Short mmCIF file of C-alpha atoms and ligand atoms in Angstrom, two decimals:
data_model
loop_
_atom_site.label_atom_id
_atom_site.label_comp_id
_atom_site.label_asym_id
_atom_site.label_seq_id
_atom_site.Cartn_x
_atom_site.Cartn_y
_atom_site.Cartn_z
CA MET A 1 67.74 14.69 41.63
CA SER A 2 65.56 17.60 42.85
CA LEU A 3 67.14 20.97 42.47
CA SER A 4 63.97 22.28 44.75
CA THR A 5 61.36 22.16 46.45
CA ARG A 6 57.62 22.63 45.23
CA PRO A 7 56.28 24.87 47.63
CA GLN A 8 52.90 24.16 48.85
CA TRP A 9 50.53 26.60 47.24
CA ALA A 10 52.18 25.86 43.54
CA GLN A 11 50.07 23.71 41.06
CA THR A 12 50.81 20.33 40.53
CA GLN A 13 49.80 19.82 37.48
CA THR A 14 52.68 22.20 36.16
CA ASP A 15 54.57 20.47 33.42
CA LEU A 16 57.06 22.29 31.22
CA THR A 17 58.35 18.96 29.17
CA GLY A 18 59.37 20.45 25.99
CA LYS A 19 59.22 23.87 26.94
CA THR A 20 62.35 26.60 26.73
CA VAL A 21 62.72 29.03 29.36
CA LEU A 22 65.55 31.59 29.04
CA VAL A 23 66.40 33.62 32.42
CA ILE A 24 68.66 36.63 31.68
CA GLY A 25 70.30 37.15 35.01
CA GLY A 26 70.23 33.17 35.57
CA ALA A 27 73.59 33.15 37.90
CA GLY A 28 71.97 35.85 40.02
CA GLY A 29 70.78 34.99 43.57
CA VAL A 30 67.29 34.96 42.65
CA GLY A 31 67.82 33.80 38.85
CA GLU A 32 69.06 30.71 39.87
CA GLY A 33 66.54 29.65 41.56
CA VAL A 34 64.16 30.49 38.80
CA VAL A 35 66.55 28.05 36.82
CA ARG A 36 66.24 25.50 39.32
CA ALA A 37 62.62 25.44 38.97
CA ALA A 38 62.37 25.40 35.67
CA LEU A 39 64.88 22.55 35.63
CA ASP A 40 63.27 20.69 37.83
CA ALA A 41 59.61 20.85 35.91
CA GLY A 42 60.81 19.76 32.89
CA ALA A 43 62.46 22.78 30.55
CA ARG A 44 65.57 23.35 28.99
CA ALA A 45 67.01 26.37 30.97
CA VAL A 46 68.81 28.82 28.90
CA ALA A 47 70.64 30.90 32.01
CA VAL A 48 72.59 34.02 30.61
CA GLY A 49 74.47 36.71 31.99
CA ARG A 50 77.69 39.14 31.85
CA ARG A 51 80.29 36.82 33.25
CA ARG A 52 81.30 33.48 31.82
CA GLU A 53 82.94 32.77 35.10
CA ARG A 54 79.75 32.99 37.28
CA LEU A 55 77.69 30.93 34.60
CA ASP A 56 80.35 28.47 34.48
CA GLU A 57 79.99 28.14 38.44
CA LEU A 58 76.52 27.76 38.20
CA ALA A 59 76.59 24.75 35.47
CA ALA A 60 79.12 23.63 37.59
CA ARG A 61 76.74 23.27 40.55
CA ILE A 62 73.92 22.44 38.72
CA PRO A 63 75.01 19.77 36.09
CA HIS A 64 71.53 19.21 34.31
CA PRO A 65 71.33 17.84 30.36
CA GLN A 66 68.88 20.38 30.02
CA LEU A 67 71.08 23.58 31.54
CA VAL A 68 72.76 25.74 28.98
CA VAL A 69 74.81 28.93 29.52
CA ASP A 70 75.75 31.83 28.30
CA THR A 71 76.86 35.15 28.62
CA ILE A 72 74.97 38.54 26.56
CA ASP A 73 75.44 42.06 27.96
CA ALA A 74 72.13 43.80 27.95
CA LEU A 75 74.28 47.28 26.58
CA SER A 76 76.42 45.73 24.41
CA VAL A 77 75.98 46.78 20.49
CA ASP A 78 75.43 43.31 19.31
CA LEU A 79 72.48 42.79 21.66
CA THR A 80 69.86 42.04 18.76
CA ALA A 81 72.24 39.84 16.67
CA ARG A 82 73.04 37.77 19.96
CA SER A 83 69.36 37.65 20.52
CA ALA A 84 68.94 36.53 17.52
CA LYS A 85 71.57 33.74 17.90
CA LEU A 86 70.37 32.59 20.80
CA ALA A 87 66.83 32.62 19.36
CA GLU A 88 68.25 30.27 16.33
CA ARG A 89 69.79 28.09 18.50
CA PHE A 90 67.12 27.11 20.92
CA GLY A 91 64.15 29.47 20.36
CA PRO A 92 60.88 30.11 20.19
CA PHE A 93 61.30 30.59 24.36
CA ASP A 94 58.40 29.89 26.49
CA GLY A 95 59.46 32.37 28.55
CA VAL A 96 61.61 35.03 28.73
CA ILE A 97 62.62 35.99 32.19
CA VAL A 98 64.60 39.14 33.27
CA SER A 99 66.13 39.17 36.56
CA VAL A 100 68.89 42.07 36.59
CA ALA A 101 69.84 44.40 38.94
CA SER A 102 72.51 46.69 38.99
CA TRP A 103 73.65 48.49 42.82
CA GLY A 104 76.35 51.10 40.73
CA GLY A 105 79.57 51.38 42.28
CA GLN A 106 78.98 54.22 44.58
CA GLY A 107 77.39 52.71 47.56
CA ARG A 108 75.03 54.15 49.83
CA LYS A 109 74.36 57.82 49.29
CA PRO A 110 71.89 60.59 49.51
CA ALA A 111 70.20 61.14 46.04
CA LEU A 112 71.14 64.33 45.53
CA GLU A 113 75.02 63.74 46.23
CA LEU A 114 75.13 61.23 43.42
CA THR A 115 77.40 63.00 40.12
CA ASP A 116 76.24 63.29 36.94
CA THR A 117 78.63 60.08 35.95
CA GLU A 118 76.27 58.07 38.56
CA TRP A 119 73.21 58.52 37.80
CA ASN A 120 73.78 57.92 33.98
CA ASP A 121 75.44 54.77 35.37
CA LEU A 122 72.50 53.75 37.41
CA LEU A 123 69.83 54.75 34.40
CA ALA A 124 71.65 52.89 31.70
CA SER A 125 72.18 49.85 34.12
CA ASN A 126 68.95 49.18 35.11
CA LEU A 127 66.61 50.92 32.50
CA THR A 128 68.47 51.52 29.77
CA ALA A 129 69.43 47.21 30.18
CA VAL A 130 65.76 45.95 30.79
CA PHE A 131 63.94 48.46 27.77
CA ARG A 132 67.12 46.75 25.34
CA LEU A 133 66.26 43.24 26.53
CA TYR A 134 63.12 43.89 25.88
CA ARG A 135 63.82 45.40 22.22
CA ALA A 136 65.62 42.28 21.89
CA PHE A 137 63.82 39.14 23.02
CA ILE A 138 60.30 39.77 22.61
CA PRO A 139 60.04 38.97 19.14
CA HIS A 140 61.60 35.72 20.30
CA LEU A 141 59.09 34.37 22.25
CA ALA A 142 56.38 31.53 21.53
CA GLY A 143 53.04 32.57 20.60
CA ARG A 144 51.58 32.33 24.10
CA GLY A 145 55.09 32.88 25.51
CA ILE A 146 55.42 34.99 28.63
CA LEU A 147 58.18 37.54 29.16
CA LEU A 148 58.58 38.22 32.96
CA GLN A 149 60.51 40.52 34.68
CA LEU A 150 61.32 40.00 38.55
CA ASN A 151 61.72 43.50 40.05
CA GLY A 152 61.97 44.11 43.98
CA MET A 153 59.63 47.26 46.83
CA SER A 154 61.67 49.36 45.75
CA ALA A 155 59.52 49.88 42.27
CA GLU A 156 56.85 50.94 45.47
CA ILE A 157 58.31 52.36 48.25
CA PRO A 158 61.11 55.05 49.17
CA PHE A 159 64.93 53.56 49.35
CA PRO A 160 66.48 56.00 51.10
CA GLY A 161 70.34 56.12 50.40
CA ALA A 162 69.70 53.99 47.08
CA ALA A 163 67.62 55.80 44.76
CA GLY A 164 69.17 54.92 41.59
CA ARG A 165 67.78 51.70 41.82
CA ALA A 166 64.43 52.51 43.43
CA LEU A 167 63.30 54.93 40.84
CA THR A 168 64.44 52.92 37.99
CA ALA A 169 63.06 50.11 39.82
CA ALA A 170 59.33 51.94 39.72
CA ALA A 171 60.42 53.20 35.46
CA GLN A 172 61.14 49.50 35.00
CA LYS A 173 57.63 48.52 36.50
CA SER A 174 55.76 50.81 34.40
CA LEU A 175 57.78 50.43 31.23
CA THR A 176 56.86 46.39 31.85
CA ARG A 177 53.07 46.85 32.52
CA THR A 178 53.09 49.50 29.31
CA ILE A 179 54.18 46.43 27.41
CA ALA A 180 51.88 44.36 28.76
CA ALA A 181 48.88 46.68 27.58
CA GLU A 182 50.50 47.62 24.63
CA LEU A 183 50.60 43.85 23.29
CA GLY A 184 47.13 43.19 25.10
CA GLU A 185 45.33 39.81 24.63
CA GLY A 186 46.47 36.99 22.81
CA GLY A 187 49.62 37.47 22.02
CA PRO A 188 52.88 36.54 24.67
CA ARG A 189 51.47 37.58 27.90
CA VAL A 190 54.16 40.12 30.18
CA TYR A 191 54.15 40.28 34.04
CA GLU A 192 55.34 42.04 36.34
CA VAL A 193 56.59 40.67 39.82
CA ILE A 194 57.44 42.32 42.44
CA LEU A 195 59.03 40.35 45.63
CA GLY A 196 60.13 40.81 48.69
CA MET A 197 63.28 39.68 50.49
CA ILE A 198 65.00 36.38 49.13
CA ARG A 199 66.83 33.46 50.12
CA THR A 200 69.31 33.57 47.59
CA ARG A 201 73.21 31.35 47.52
CA ALA A 202 74.81 34.90 48.05
CA ARG A 203 73.71 35.92 51.30
CA ARG A 204 73.85 32.43 52.88
CA LEU A 205 77.05 32.53 52.04
CA ALA A 206 77.24 36.14 53.67
CA GLY A 207 75.88 34.26 56.65
CA THR A 208 72.49 36.12 56.14
CA ASP A 209 69.45 33.92 56.13
CA ASP A 210 66.29 34.15 57.31
CA PRO A 211 63.03 31.77 57.37
CA GLY A 212 60.76 34.26 57.14
CA TRP A 213 62.33 35.31 53.65
CA ILE A 214 61.12 33.34 50.05
CA PRO A 215 63.37 31.04 48.69
CA ALA A 216 64.40 31.69 45.28
CA SER A 217 63.40 28.84 43.75
CA ASP A 218 59.62 29.52 45.10
CA VAL A 219 59.85 32.57 42.94
CA GLY A 220 60.92 30.38 40.36
CA TRP A 221 57.84 27.91 40.70
CA HIS A 222 55.38 31.12 40.28
CA VAL A 223 57.47 31.43 37.01
CA ALA A 224 56.97 28.11 36.19
CA ASP A 225 53.48 27.97 36.60
CA LEU A 226 52.66 30.91 34.56
CA ILE A 227 54.74 29.43 31.91
CA ALA A 228 52.57 26.67 31.41
CA GLY A 229 49.65 28.56 32.43
CA THR A 230 48.42 26.84 35.25
CA SER A 231 48.99 29.45 38.13
CA PRO A 232 45.04 31.31 39.41
CA LEU A 233 47.30 34.66 38.68
CA ALA A 234 48.33 33.73 34.92
CA GLY A 235 44.73 36.63 34.07
CA ASN A 236 46.45 39.69 35.70
CA ASP A 237 50.19 40.98 34.93
CA LEU A 238 51.22 42.39 38.57
CA HIS A 239 51.82 40.35 41.16
CA TYR A 240 53.68 40.47 44.50
CA PHE A 241 55.30 37.72 46.43
CA VAL A 242 56.68 39.61 49.49
CA ASP A 243 54.99 36.78 52.01
CA VAL A 244 56.60 33.19 52.18
CA SER A 245 53.46 31.50 53.18
CA ALA A 246 50.94 33.27 51.36
CA GLY A 247 52.62 32.89 48.29
CA PRO A 248 52.42 34.75 45.04
CA GLU A 249 49.30 37.27 45.59
CA GLY A 250 47.51 39.55 41.96
CA ALA A 251 47.50 43.20 42.48
CA ASP A 252 44.22 43.81 43.82
CA SER A 253 45.19 41.37 46.95
CA MET A 254 47.55 43.83 48.49
CA ARG A 255 45.49 46.52 50.13
CA PRO A 256 47.88 48.20 52.12
CA LEU A 257 49.34 48.95 48.33
CA ALA A 258 46.43 50.47 47.63
CA LEU A 259 46.08 54.22 46.78
CA PRO A 260 44.42 56.61 49.36
CA ARG A 261 41.63 57.48 48.75
CA PRO A 262 41.36 61.46 47.83
CA ALA A 263 39.50 63.61 50.37
CA GLY A 264 35.98 64.53 49.69
CA ALA A 265 35.58 60.92 48.18
CA ALA A 266 32.68 58.74 48.97
CA GLY A 267 32.87 56.98 52.62
CA ALA A 268 35.96 59.78 53.35
CA ARG A 269 34.82 60.44 56.95
N1 LIG B 1 67.55 39.72 46.01
C1 LIG B 1 66.86 39.66 46.54
O1 LIG B 1 66.22 39.72 48.03
C2 LIG B 1 65.26 41.01 46.16
C3 LIG B 1 64.55 40.95 46.80
C4 LIG B 1 64.01 41.45 45.51
C5 LIG B 1 63.67 41.27 44.62
N2 LIG B 1 65.13 41.17 43.78
C6 LIG B 1 65.19 41.65 42.12
O2 LIG B 1 65.28 39.86 41.91
C7 LIG B 1 66.43 40.68 40.56
C8 LIG B 1 67.31 39.87 40.67
O3 LIG B 1 68.10 40.39 41.33
P1 LIG B 1 69.24 39.32 42.79
O4 LIG B 1 69.30 39.88 43.79
O5 LIG B 1 69.43 38.18 41.68
O6 LIG B 1 70.44 39.81 41.92
P2 LIG B 1 71.58 39.71 41.55
O7 LIG B 1 72.35 38.25 42.18
O8 LIG B 1 73.26 40.41 41.35
O9 LIG B 1 72.04 39.13 39.89
C9 LIG B 1 71.41 39.96 38.67
C10 LIG B 1 72.10 39.55 37.61
O10 LIG B 1 71.77 40.19 36.33
C11 LIG B 1 72.80 39.91 35.54
N3 LIG B 1 73.34 41.19 34.76
C12 LIG B 1 73.41 42.54 35.55
N4 LIG B 1 73.25 43.29 34.41
C13 LIG B 1 73.24 42.68 33.04
C14 LIG B 1 73.48 43.73 31.81
N5 LIG B 1 73.77 44.28 31.60
N6 LIG B 1 73.55 42.67 31.16
C15 LIG B 1 72.87 41.02 31.48
N7 LIG B 1 73.00 40.49 32.49
C16 LIG B 1 73.10 41.33 33.50
C17 LIG B 1 74.02 40.18 36.35
O11 LIG B 1 75.04 39.01 35.26
P3 LIG B 1 76.36 38.88 35.88
O12 LIG B 1 76.52 38.45 37.37
O13 LIG B 1 77.18 38.13 34.91
O14 LIG B 1 76.83 40.32 35.65
C18 LIG B 1 73.33 38.64 37.25
O15 LIG B 1 73.73 37.52 36.96
C19 LIG B 1 66.23 42.42 40.66
O16 LIG B 1 65.16 42.71 39.57
C20 LIG B 1 65.91 42.58 42.04
O17 LIG B 1 65.49 43.94 42.10
C21 LIG B 1 65.91 40.60 44.50
#
């Protein structure tokens, strides 16, 4: 039974049989799409998150023998021990996909109206959480396995009313690319993937859907192609997936996001 539709741009030779993909935030809107595509590509998928009931619902929706669910909390004191336990049972991981996000409890609020507590919570639940996940799980990647962070356009552009989410997204991008540079060639591969609007189950249930948005499982097929090494973007650490028909693109092809030329630079008029 197919759990997703392989998009037209995806690589037909991608086969993850015998591979294990850990999806942190696997019961989330985007994470579920990654889980579905990984299973369709033949992998074992280990979906983790904080809430047991959300994970159990995922397992009930996807009754697949290769799906495992378990709980972890990126901010818990025992994260390192939990990651070692998961790795002992299922690792080393061919893919560790970080698909976590928190909007905080403050709702939409101008940046300078955030209280110290709200500010600190947003930093912890988005930035510190991702840092701790990298530190705990990178040691459990297979030799040429991938660490991949799913991020949003808030990493790039102002997001009025959601400053905490936007500035942590920008910092997550910086952290991920810094680790990619620090690890260099030859070891685990590290990717930052910036997404546009995603068609998620939660949005569908809330009655908001748009065929112009990107199906969550399309994101999963991009991830599968990267794990398999079949993606033409495998050599580029920064990808944008913002246009459903174009599919994922390497950073260089995103001309609108290029920095403006400094005044007086060659070619400036
Ligand atoms: N949805 C979109 O349209 C969209 C668009 C662009 C980019 N993105 C990006 O995609 C990523 C995932 O977003 P989403 O929409 O799928 O969010 P989501 O539905 O809220 O899912 C977030 C997941 O993160 C998990 N999580 C949060 N904090 C955690 C922690 N401390 N430890 C362990 N797990 C934790 C949650 O687990 P629990 O539920 O158990 O707490 C949940 O499974 C984010 O980086 C987001 O910026 C999403």
